[in-house]
Amino acid sequence: MSDTQKTLIANWKSNKTLQEAQAWLDRFDQLLAGESSVAALCKKDGHTIAIAVPDPYLLLVRSLTNKYPFIKVCAQNVSMFGMGSYTGEVSARAMADIVSYCLVGHSERRHWFGEESAQIQSKIDLLVAEHVTPVVCIRSLEDIRMLTLNDEVMVAYEPDEAIGSGLHAPVSQVVAIARQLPGVKAYLYGGSVDSQNIADYMRESTISGVLVGRSSLDADAFYHVAESALI
Ligand code: PGA
């Protein structure tokens, strides 16, 4: 990935009914069609827009990728085990048929589901083996020291205090973390990114993209975020 190719990830978290999910995708399709500057720039400059949705909607997102190759399907979580007798889990092997990316170790998973480094490492390794790019979320450098990463993973720096709070982290803080990372495929920032602040992050060559939560819940708002990022 070159310095100028950006990855924007919409993270819906555990939101939307089937009907709402379909309405979002229909509207986003409408916005991308025709004279869309976002679509033109993604095609020309190789940017990626990944949409991270609850598992039941992954196939809906995939239907959009045929029309727009720069759109990628992203899962929000994966099993720490391979295929087998693990009721309720979705294996990396099963994900690999549908998604290109998978979030791993998001702060909400660490907080609400007690995920720790050993489980996160297992998920990363299983995804890499299936050629799905893990987007490993870290809250601090401490989180990264506990993991073995390589150039097949993306890292998303998401400090707890910035997530969903409206208090986005200063660009200087995000860049300082980048300097201390091992060689990874891409480095993203997440935490209260919106159309007002995204350009400040995109300007930095060390920041390859962003994870957008709240501002991705509305298709028009997310399209506007993408416009502000890429134009
Ligand atoms: P936010 O969420 O944009 O609502 O802060 C980002 C995230 O948790 O990925």
PDB file of C-alpha atoms and ligand atoms in Angstrom:
ATOM      1  CA  MET A   1       0.000   0.000   0.000  1.00  0.00           C
ATOM      2  CA  SER A   2       1.468   3.376  -0.948  1.00  0.00           C
ATOM      3  CA  ASP A   3       1.416   6.436   1.325  1.00  0.00           C
ATOM      4  CA  THR A   4      -1.325   7.967  -0.744  1.00  0.00           C
ATOM      5  CA  GLN A   5      -3.700   4.989  -0.793  1.00  0.00           C
ATOM      6  CA  LYS A   6      -6.117   5.379   2.090  1.00  0.00           C
ATOM      7  CA  THR A   7      -8.451   2.887   3.773  1.00  0.00           C
ATOM      8  CA  LEU A   8     -11.688   4.153   5.286  1.00  0.00           C
ATOM      9  CA  ILE A   9     -13.545   1.666   7.465  1.00  0.00           C
ATOM     10  CA  ALA A  10     -17.167   2.237   8.468  1.00  0.00           C
ATOM     11  CA  ASN A  11     -17.802   0.431  11.765  1.00  0.00           C
ATOM     12  CA  TRP A  12     -21.524   0.037  12.356  1.00  0.00           C
ATOM     13  CA  LYS A  13     -20.854  -1.898  15.577  1.00  0.00           C
ATOM     14  CA  SER A  14     -24.000  -3.725  16.786  1.00  0.00           C
ATOM     15  CA  ASN A  15     -26.451  -1.368  15.095  1.00  0.00           C
ATOM     16  CA  LYS A  16     -29.181  -1.607  12.431  1.00  0.00           C
ATOM     17  CA  THR A  17     -32.020  -3.931  11.549  1.00  0.00           C
ATOM     18  CA  LEU A  18     -31.969  -5.807   8.248  1.00  0.00           C
ATOM     19  CA  GLN A  19     -34.204  -3.160   6.721  1.00  0.00           C
ATOM     20  CA  GLU A  20     -31.989  -0.328   7.971  1.00  0.00           C
ATOM     21  CA  ALA A  21     -28.861  -2.091   6.730  1.00  0.00           C
ATOM     22  CA  GLN A  22     -30.376  -2.491   3.256  1.00  0.00           C
ATOM     23  CA  ALA A  23     -31.528   1.135   3.219  1.00  0.00           C
ATOM     24  CA  TRP A  24     -27.986   2.324   4.129  1.00  0.00           C
ATOM     25  CA  LEU A  25     -26.439   0.238   1.346  1.00  0.00           C
ATOM     26  CA  ASP A  26     -29.031   1.366  -1.216  1.00  0.00           C
ATOM     27  CA  ARG A  27     -28.390   5.001  -0.340  1.00  0.00           C
ATOM     28  CA  PHE A  28     -24.606   4.572  -0.424  1.00  0.00           C
ATOM     29  CA  ASP A  29     -24.928   2.910  -3.828  1.00  0.00           C
ATOM     30  CA  GLN A  30     -26.996   5.868  -5.015  1.00  0.00           C
ATOM     31  CA  LEU A  31     -24.347   8.310  -3.769  1.00  0.00           C
ATOM     32  CA  LEU A  32     -21.496   6.386  -5.422  1.00  0.00           C
ATOM     33  CA  ALA A  33     -23.265   6.043  -8.768  1.00  0.00           C
ATOM     34  CA  GLY A  34     -23.106   8.614 -11.529  1.00  0.00           C
ATOM     35  CA  GLU A  35     -20.810  11.564 -11.050  1.00  0.00           C
ATOM     36  CA  SER A  36     -19.526  10.600  -7.612  1.00  0.00           C
ATOM     37  CA  SER A  37     -16.164  12.154  -6.858  1.00  0.00           C
ATOM     38  CA  VAL A  38     -15.558   9.593  -4.104  1.00  0.00           C
ATOM     39  CA  ALA A  39     -15.981   6.683  -6.528  1.00  0.00           C
ATOM     40  CA  ALA A  40     -13.785   8.381  -9.142  1.00  0.00           C
ATOM     41  CA  LEU A  41     -10.992   9.029  -6.625  1.00  0.00           C
ATOM     42  CA  CYS A  42     -11.125   5.524  -5.190  1.00  0.00           C
ATOM     43  CA  LYS A  43     -10.776   4.093  -8.695  1.00  0.00           C
ATOM     44  CA  LYS A  44      -8.050   6.495  -9.769  1.00  0.00           C
ATOM     45  CA  ASP A  45      -5.898   6.508  -6.628  1.00  0.00           C
ATOM     46  CA  GLY A  46      -6.561   3.028  -5.253  1.00  0.00           C
ATOM     47  CA  HIS A  47      -8.365   4.004  -2.031  1.00  0.00           C
ATOM     48  CA  THR A  48     -10.454   1.403  -0.208  1.00  0.00           C
ATOM     49  CA  ILE A  49     -13.750   1.753   1.609  1.00  0.00           C
ATOM     50  CA  ALA A  50     -14.452  -1.171   3.946  1.00  0.00           C
ATOM     51  CA  ILE A  51     -17.802  -1.620   5.629  1.00  0.00           C
ATOM     52  CA  ALA A  52     -17.758  -3.475   8.952  1.00  0.00           C
ATOM     53  CA  VAL A  53     -21.238  -4.750   9.710  1.00  0.00           C
ATOM     54  CA  PRO A  54     -22.889  -7.322  11.992  1.00  0.00           C
ATOM     55  CA  ASP A  55     -22.426 -10.855  10.568  1.00  0.00           C
ATOM     56  CA  PRO A  56     -26.003 -11.252   9.204  1.00  0.00           C
ATOM     57  CA  TYR A  57     -25.393  -8.311   6.839  1.00  0.00           C
ATOM     58  CA  LEU A  58     -21.960  -9.294   5.489  1.00  0.00           C
ATOM     59  CA  LEU A  59     -23.437 -10.833   2.336  1.00  0.00           C
ATOM     60  CA  LEU A  60     -25.489  -7.694   1.687  1.00  0.00           C
ATOM     61  CA  VAL A  61     -22.287  -5.642   1.643  1.00  0.00           C
ATOM     62  CA  ARG A  62     -20.684  -8.163  -0.681  1.00  0.00           C
ATOM     63  CA  SER A  63     -23.375  -7.507  -3.282  1.00  0.00           C
ATOM     64  CA  LEU A  64     -22.075  -3.918  -3.496  1.00  0.00           C
ATOM     65  CA  THR A  65     -18.474  -5.017  -4.067  1.00  0.00           C
ATOM     66  CA  ASN A  66     -19.273  -6.455  -7.514  1.00  0.00           C
ATOM     67  CA  LYS A  67     -20.310  -3.016  -8.670  1.00  0.00           C
ATOM     68  CA  TYR A  68     -17.572  -1.121  -6.804  1.00  0.00           C
ATOM     69  CA  PRO A  69     -14.317  -3.105  -6.513  1.00  0.00           C
ATOM     70  CA  PHE A  70     -12.908  -0.491  -4.093  1.00  0.00           C
ATOM     71  CA  ILE A  71     -15.562  -1.484  -1.527  1.00  0.00           C
ATOM     72  CA  LYS A  72     -14.523  -4.327   0.782  1.00  0.00           C
ATOM     73  CA  VAL A  73     -16.446  -6.401   3.276  1.00  0.00           C
ATOM     74  CA  CYS A  74     -15.198  -6.269   6.863  1.00  0.00           C
ATOM     75  CA  ALA A  75     -16.233  -8.461   9.795  1.00  0.00           C
ATOM     76  CA  GLN A  76     -16.166  -7.086  13.334  1.00  0.00           C
ATOM     77  CA  ASN A  77     -14.995 -10.239  15.064  1.00  0.00           C
ATOM     78  CA  VAL A  78     -14.005 -13.854  14.424  1.00  0.00           C
ATOM     79  CA  SER A  79     -13.659 -17.032  16.444  1.00  0.00           C
ATOM     80  CA  MET A  80     -10.400 -17.674  18.297  1.00  0.00           C
ATOM     81  CA  PHE A  81     -10.776 -21.316  17.209  1.00  0.00           C
ATOM     82  CA  GLY A  82     -10.739 -22.998  13.825  1.00  0.00           C
ATOM     83  CA  MET A  83     -13.780 -24.826  12.431  1.00  0.00           C
ATOM     84  CA  GLY A  84     -15.322 -27.335  14.801  1.00  0.00           C
ATOM     85  CA  SER A  85     -17.673 -27.801  17.733  1.00  0.00           C
ATOM     86  CA  TYR A  86     -17.810 -24.190  18.910  1.00  0.00           C
ATOM     87  CA  THR A  87     -21.505 -23.330  18.853  1.00  0.00           C
ATOM     88  CA  GLY A  88     -22.201 -19.709  18.028  1.00  0.00           C
ATOM     89  CA  GLU A  89     -18.747 -18.927  16.663  1.00  0.00           C
ATOM     90  CA  VAL A  90     -17.783 -18.009  13.095  1.00  0.00           C
ATOM     91  CA  SER A  91     -14.400 -19.368  12.027  1.00  0.00           C
ATOM     92  CA  ALA A  92     -11.795 -17.479  10.018  1.00  0.00           C
ATOM     93  CA  ARG A  93     -12.211 -20.139   7.318  1.00  0.00           C
ATOM     94  CA  ALA A  94     -15.932 -19.320   7.008  1.00  0.00           C
ATOM     95  CA  MET A  95     -15.222 -15.578   7.067  1.00  0.00           C
ATOM     96  CA  ALA A  96     -12.614 -15.918   4.336  1.00  0.00           C
ATOM     97  CA  ASP A  97     -15.260 -16.781   1.733  1.00  0.00           C
ATOM     98  CA  ILE A  98     -16.995 -13.465   2.354  1.00  0.00           C
ATOM     99  CA  VAL A  99     -14.729 -10.797   3.877  1.00  0.00           C
ATOM    100  CA  SER A 100     -11.411  -9.140   3.036  1.00  0.00           C
ATOM    101  CA  TYR A 101     -10.869  -7.564   6.457  1.00  0.00           C
ATOM    102  CA  CYS A 102     -11.773  -8.391  10.039  1.00  0.00           C
ATOM    103  CA  LEU A 103     -11.520  -6.163  13.102  1.00  0.00           C
ATOM    104  CA  VAL A 104      -9.715  -7.820  15.995  1.00  0.00           C
ATOM    105  CA  GLY A 105      -9.437  -6.762  19.624  1.00  0.00           C
ATOM    106  CA  HIS A 106     -11.627  -3.669  19.404  1.00  0.00           C
ATOM    107  CA  SER A 107     -11.688  -1.852  22.727  1.00  0.00           C
ATOM    108  CA  GLU A 108     -15.384  -2.738  23.148  1.00  0.00           C
ATOM    109  CA  ARG A 109     -14.558  -6.427  22.790  1.00  0.00           C
ATOM    110  CA  ARG A 110     -11.781  -6.120  25.350  1.00  0.00           C
ATOM    111  CA  HIS A 111     -14.123  -4.258  27.710  1.00  0.00           C
ATOM    112  CA  TRP A 112     -17.428  -6.152  27.364  1.00  0.00           C
ATOM    113  CA  PHE A 113     -16.173  -9.615  26.411  1.00  0.00           C
ATOM    114  CA  GLY A 114     -12.901  -9.738  28.325  1.00  0.00           C
ATOM    115  CA  GLU A 115     -10.764 -10.326  25.253  1.00  0.00           C
ATOM    116  CA  GLU A 116      -7.077 -10.495  26.042  1.00  0.00           C
ATOM    117  CA  SER A 117      -3.874 -10.724  24.066  1.00  0.00           C
ATOM    118  CA  ALA A 118      -3.780 -14.537  23.793  1.00  0.00           C
ATOM    119  CA  GLN A 119      -7.242 -14.689  22.187  1.00  0.00           C
ATOM    120  CA  ILE A 120      -6.484 -11.691  19.998  1.00  0.00           C
ATOM    121  CA  GLN A 121      -3.229 -13.272  18.810  1.00  0.00           C
ATOM    122  CA  SER A 122      -5.048 -16.507  17.972  1.00  0.00           C
ATOM    123  CA  LYS A 123      -7.624 -14.609  15.895  1.00  0.00           C
ATOM    124  CA  ILE A 124      -4.885 -12.699  14.062  1.00  0.00           C
ATOM    125  CA  ASP A 125      -3.015 -15.901  13.213  1.00  0.00           C
ATOM    126  CA  LEU A 126      -6.136 -17.724  12.007  1.00  0.00           C
ATOM    127  CA  LEU A 127      -7.159 -14.788   9.796  1.00  0.00           C
ATOM    128  CA  VAL A 128      -3.701 -14.406   8.276  1.00  0.00           C
ATOM    129  CA  ALA A 129      -3.658 -18.129   7.475  1.00  0.00           C
ATOM    130  CA  GLU A 130      -6.919 -17.592   5.555  1.00  0.00           C
ATOM    131  CA  HIS A 131      -5.639 -14.465   3.765  1.00  0.00           C
ATOM    132  CA  VAL A 132      -8.084 -12.165   5.534  1.00  0.00           C
ATOM    133  CA  THR A 133      -6.415  -8.934   6.665  1.00  0.00           C
ATOM    134  CA  PRO A 134      -6.767  -8.453  10.426  1.00  0.00           C
ATOM    135  CA  VAL A 135      -7.363  -4.863  11.528  1.00  0.00           C
ATOM    136  CA  VAL A 136      -5.871  -5.081  14.992  1.00  0.00           C
ATOM    137  CA  CYS A 137      -7.239  -2.398  17.296  1.00  0.00           C
ATOM    138  CA  ILE A 138      -4.920  -1.135  20.014  1.00  0.00           C
ATOM    139  CA  ARG A 139      -5.637   1.348  22.799  1.00  0.00           C
ATOM    140  CA  SER A 140      -1.981   2.023  23.561  1.00  0.00           C
ATOM    141  CA  LEU A 141       1.533   0.813  22.802  1.00  0.00           C
ATOM    142  CA  GLU A 142       1.180  -1.569  25.731  1.00  0.00           C
ATOM    143  CA  ASP A 143      -1.444  -3.539  23.753  1.00  0.00           C
ATOM    144  CA  ILE A 144       0.918  -3.912  20.820  1.00  0.00           C
ATOM    145  CA  ARG A 145       3.834  -5.095  22.922  1.00  0.00           C
ATOM    146  CA  MET A 146       1.769  -8.132  23.878  1.00  0.00           C
ATOM    147  CA  LEU A 147       1.260  -9.169  20.240  1.00  0.00           C
ATOM    148  CA  THR A 148       3.355 -10.548  17.400  1.00  0.00           C
ATOM    149  CA  LEU A 149       2.486  -8.623  14.263  1.00  0.00           C
ATOM    150  CA  ASN A 150       3.867  -8.574  10.744  1.00  0.00           C
ATOM    151  CA  ASP A 151       3.333  -6.831   7.437  1.00  0.00           C
ATOM    152  CA  GLU A 152       0.124  -8.777   6.778  1.00  0.00           C
ATOM    153  CA  VAL A 153      -1.844  -6.927   9.457  1.00  0.00           C
ATOM    154  CA  MET A 154      -3.247  -3.449   9.752  1.00  0.00           C
ATOM    155  CA  VAL A 155      -3.121  -1.692  13.099  1.00  0.00           C
ATOM    156  CA  ALA A 156      -5.803   0.762  14.200  1.00  0.00           C
ATOM    157  CA  TYR A 157      -4.878   3.032  17.095  1.00  0.00           C
ATOM    158  CA  GLU A 158      -8.055   3.804  19.028  1.00  0.00           C
ATOM    159  CA  PRO A 159      -7.454   5.354  22.446  1.00  0.00           C
ATOM    160  CA  ASP A 160     -10.361   4.558  24.802  1.00  0.00           C
ATOM    161  CA  GLU A 161     -11.068   8.186  25.611  1.00  0.00           C
ATOM    162  CA  ALA A 162     -11.552   9.056  21.927  1.00  0.00           C
ATOM    163  CA  ILE A 163     -14.085   6.327  21.081  1.00  0.00           C
ATOM    164  CA  GLY A 164     -17.620   7.650  20.832  1.00  0.00           C
ATOM    165  CA  SER A 165     -16.773  10.664  22.994  1.00  0.00           C
ATOM    166  CA  GLY A 166     -16.439  13.454  20.458  1.00  0.00           C
ATOM    167  CA  LEU A 167     -12.864  13.923  21.714  1.00  0.00           C
ATOM    168  CA  HIS A 168     -10.682  12.868  18.772  1.00  0.00           C
ATOM    169  CA  ALA A 169      -6.993  12.351  19.568  1.00  0.00           C
ATOM    170  CA  PRO A 170      -4.510  15.040  18.478  1.00  0.00           C
ATOM    171  CA  VAL A 171      -2.824  14.192  15.190  1.00  0.00           C
ATOM    172  CA  SER A 172       0.598  14.540  16.871  1.00  0.00           C
ATOM    173  CA  GLN A 173      -0.332  11.778  19.359  1.00  0.00           C
ATOM    174  CA  VAL A 174      -1.475   9.467  16.541  1.00  0.00           C
ATOM    175  CA  VAL A 175       1.704  10.086  14.550  1.00  0.00           C
ATOM    176  CA  ALA A 176       3.894   9.491  17.632  1.00  0.00           C
ATOM    177  CA  ILE A 177       2.403   5.988  18.041  1.00  0.00           C
ATOM    178  CA  ALA A 178       3.047   5.215  14.364  1.00  0.00           C
ATOM    179  CA  ARG A 179       6.757   5.809  14.880  1.00  0.00           C
ATOM    180  CA  GLN A 180       6.931   3.041  17.440  1.00  0.00           C
ATOM    181  CA  LEU A 181       5.090   0.341  15.532  1.00  0.00           C
ATOM    182  CA  PRO A 182       6.690  -2.719  13.963  1.00  0.00           C
ATOM    183  CA  GLY A 183       6.476  -3.004  10.150  1.00  0.00           C
ATOM    184  CA  VAL A 184       2.761  -3.442   9.518  1.00  0.00           C
ATOM    185  CA  LYS A 185       0.699  -3.306   6.335  1.00  0.00           C
ATOM    186  CA  ALA A 186      -1.085  -0.075   7.304  1.00  0.00           C
ATOM    187  CA  TYR A 187      -1.681   2.164  10.285  1.00  0.00           C
ATOM    188  CA  LEU A 188      -5.139   3.614  10.905  1.00  0.00           C
ATOM    189  CA  TYR A 189      -6.649   5.906  13.492  1.00  0.00           C
ATOM    190  CA  GLY A 190     -10.110   5.578  15.084  1.00  0.00           C
ATOM    191  CA  GLY A 191     -11.996   7.626  17.663  1.00  0.00           C
ATOM    192  CA  SER A 192     -14.606  10.326  16.986  1.00  0.00           C
ATOM    193  CA  VAL A 193     -13.514  10.804  13.370  1.00  0.00           C
ATOM    194  CA  ASP A 194     -15.952  12.977  11.431  1.00  0.00           C
ATOM    195  CA  SER A 195     -16.108  15.119   8.316  1.00  0.00           C
ATOM    196  CA  GLN A 196     -14.643  18.081  10.226  1.00  0.00           C
ATOM    197  CA  ASN A 197     -11.463  16.412  11.499  1.00  0.00           C
ATOM    198  CA  ILE A 198     -10.733  13.612   9.009  1.00  0.00           C
ATOM    199  CA  ALA A 199      -8.629  15.712   6.626  1.00  0.00           C
ATOM    200  CA  ASP A 200      -6.149  16.474   9.423  1.00  0.00           C
ATOM    201  CA  TYR A 201      -5.405  12.758   9.781  1.00  0.00           C
ATOM    202  CA  MET A 202      -5.393  12.061   6.046  1.00  0.00           C
ATOM    203  CA  ARG A 203      -2.742  14.686   5.444  1.00  0.00           C
ATOM    204  CA  GLU A 204      -0.198  12.606   7.382  1.00  0.00           C
ATOM    205  CA  SER A 205       1.682  10.078   5.267  1.00  0.00           C
ATOM    206  CA  THR A 206       2.100   7.739   8.283  1.00  0.00           C
ATOM    207  CA  ILE A 207      -1.694   7.486   8.763  1.00  0.00           C
ATOM    208  CA  SER A 208      -3.110   5.187   6.093  1.00  0.00           C
ATOM    209  CA  GLY A 209      -6.736   5.529   7.018  1.00  0.00           C
ATOM    210  CA  VAL A 210      -9.422   5.685   9.651  1.00  0.00           C
ATOM    211  CA  LEU A 211     -12.059   3.666  11.451  1.00  0.00           C
ATOM    212  CA  VAL A 212     -15.325   5.581  11.653  1.00  0.00           C
ATOM    213  CA  GLY A 213     -18.002   4.580  14.165  1.00  0.00           C
ATOM    214  CA  ARG A 214     -20.770   7.045  14.896  1.00  0.00           C
ATOM    215  CA  SER A 215     -20.252   9.084  11.733  1.00  0.00           C
ATOM    216  CA  SER A 216     -20.736   5.973   9.613  1.00  0.00           C
ATOM    217  CA  LEU A 217     -24.234   5.136  10.836  1.00  0.00           C
ATOM    218  CA  ASP A 218     -25.886   7.402   8.309  1.00  0.00           C
ATOM    219  CA  ALA A 219     -25.007   6.747   4.648  1.00  0.00           C
ATOM    220  CA  ASP A 220     -25.007  10.437   3.686  1.00  0.00           C
ATOM    221  CA  ALA A 221     -22.850  11.348   6.694  1.00  0.00           C
ATOM    222  CA  PHE A 222     -20.348   8.606   5.886  1.00  0.00           C
ATOM    223  CA  TYR A 223     -20.224   9.598   2.226  1.00  0.00           C
ATOM    224  CA  HIS A 224     -19.512  13.147   3.373  1.00  0.00           C
ATOM    225  CA  VAL A 225     -16.701  11.837   5.623  1.00  0.00           C
ATOM    226  CA  ALA A 226     -15.218  10.027   2.604  1.00  0.00           C
ATOM    227  CA  GLU A 227     -15.496  13.178   0.491  1.00  0.00           C
ATOM    228  CA  SER A 228     -13.720  15.235   3.158  1.00  0.00           C
ATOM    229  CA  ALA A 229     -11.017  12.576   3.421  1.00  0.00           C
ATOM    230  CA  LEU A 230     -10.247  12.094  -0.237  1.00  0.00           C
ATOM    231  CA  ILE A 231     -10.915  15.391  -1.996  1.00  0.00           C
TER     232      ILE A 231
HETATM  233  P1  PGA B   1     -16.417   6.399  16.956  1.00  0.00           P
HETATM  234  O1  PGA B   1     -16.028   4.850  16.969  1.00  0.00           O
HETATM  235  O2  PGA B   1     -16.081   6.929  15.603  1.00  0.00           O
HETATM  236  O3  PGA B   1     -17.888   6.435  17.249  1.00  0.00           O
HETATM  237  O4  PGA B   1     -15.590   7.066  18.029  1.00  0.00           O
HETATM  238  C1  PGA B   1     -14.831   4.410  16.410  1.00  0.00           C
HETATM  239  C2  PGA B   1     -14.619   2.948  16.727  1.00  0.00           C
HETATM  240  O5  PGA B   1     -14.929   2.516  17.847  1.00  0.00           O
HETATM  241  O6  PGA B   1     -14.163   2.182  15.852  1.00  0.00           O
END
